[in-house]
Amino acid sequence: MTMRSSFLVFEQGFAHKKLKKASSHINREWRTYIGDSAHKLGSIAHIQESAHITTYISLITTSLLYINHDYLWL
């Protein structure tokens, strides 16, 4: 193997390591971004669920107040 070809092999190996490291970094960034997005969507869904529960409780309470009010006047 000549000096030139051994240098090219070294360069290819070095470039491959750099590419692999960059790819790993990009994958890690995407996983973080996707994880954060999923967490935000989960939080939004939880807030909507809480709002629905609060609405149902409010409707039930209002209905009970009307029922009690009607019974008081009987």
Coordinates of C-alpha atoms in Angstrom, one line a residue:
M1 CA 0.0 0.0 0.0
T2 CA 1.4 3.3 -1.0
M3 CA 1.6 6.3 1.2
R4 CA -1.2 8.0 -0.8
S5 CA -3.6 5.1 -0.6
S6 CA -3.0 4.6 3.1
F7 CA -3.7 8.3 3.6
L8 CA -7.0 8.0 1.6
V9 CA -8.1 5.0 3.7
F10 CA -7.3 7.1 6.9
E11 CA -9.3 10.0 5.5
Q12 CA -12.3 7.8 4.6
G13 CA -12.3 6.3 8.1
F14 CA -12.0 9.8 9.7
A15 CA -14.9 11.1 7.5
H16 CA -17.0 8.0 8.3
K17 CA -16.5 8.6 12.1
K18 CA -17.4 12.3 11.7
L19 CA -20.5 11.5 9.6
K20 CA -21.6 8.9 12.2
K21 CA -21.1 11.3 15.0
A22 CA -23.1 14.0 13.2
S23 CA -25.8 11.6 12.4
S24 CA -26.0 10.5 16.0
H25 CA -26.3 14.2 17.1
I26 CA -29.0 14.9 14.6
N27 CA -31.0 11.8 15.7
R28 CA -30.7 12.8 19.3
E29 CA -31.9 16.3 18.5
W30 CA -34.9 14.9 16.6
R31 CA -35.7 12.5 19.4
T32 CA -35.7 15.4 21.8
Y33 CA -37.9 17.5 19.5
I34 CA -40.4 14.7 19.0
G35 CA -40.4 13.9 22.7
D36 CA -41.1 17.5 23.6
S37 CA -43.8 17.8 21.0
A38 CA -45.5 14.6 22.2
H39 CA -45.3 15.9 25.8
K40 CA -46.9 19.2 24.7
L41 CA -49.7 17.4 22.9
G42 CA -50.3 15.2 25.9
S43 CA -50.5 18.3 28.1
I44 CA -53.0 19.9 25.7
A45 CA -55.1 16.7 25.7
H46 CA -55.0 16.6 29.6
I47 CA -56.1 20.3 29.7
Q48 CA -59.0 19.6 27.3
E49 CA -60.0 16.5 29.3
S50 CA -60.0 18.6 32.5
A51 CA -62.1 21.2 30.8
H52 CA -64.7 18.6 29.8
I53 CA -64.8 17.2 33.3
T54 CA -65.2 20.7 34.8
T55 CA -68.1 21.3 32.3
Y56 CA -69.8 18.1 33.2
I57 CA -69.5 18.9 37.0
S58 CA -70.9 22.3 36.4
L59 CA -73.9 21.0 34.4
I60 CA -74.6 18.4 37.1
T61 CA -74.3 21.0 39.9
T62 CA -76.6 23.4 38.0
S63 CA -79.1 20.6 37.4
L64 CA -79.1 19.6 41.1
L65 CA -79.6 23.2 42.1
Y66 CA -82.7 23.5 39.8
I67 CA -84.1 20.2 41.2
N68 CA -83.6 21.4 44.8
H69 CA -85.1 24.7 44.0
D70 CA -88.2 23.1 42.5
Y71 CA -88.6 20.8 45.5
L72 CA -88.2 23.7 47.9
W73 CA -91.2 25.5 46.3
L74 CA -93.5 22.4 46.5

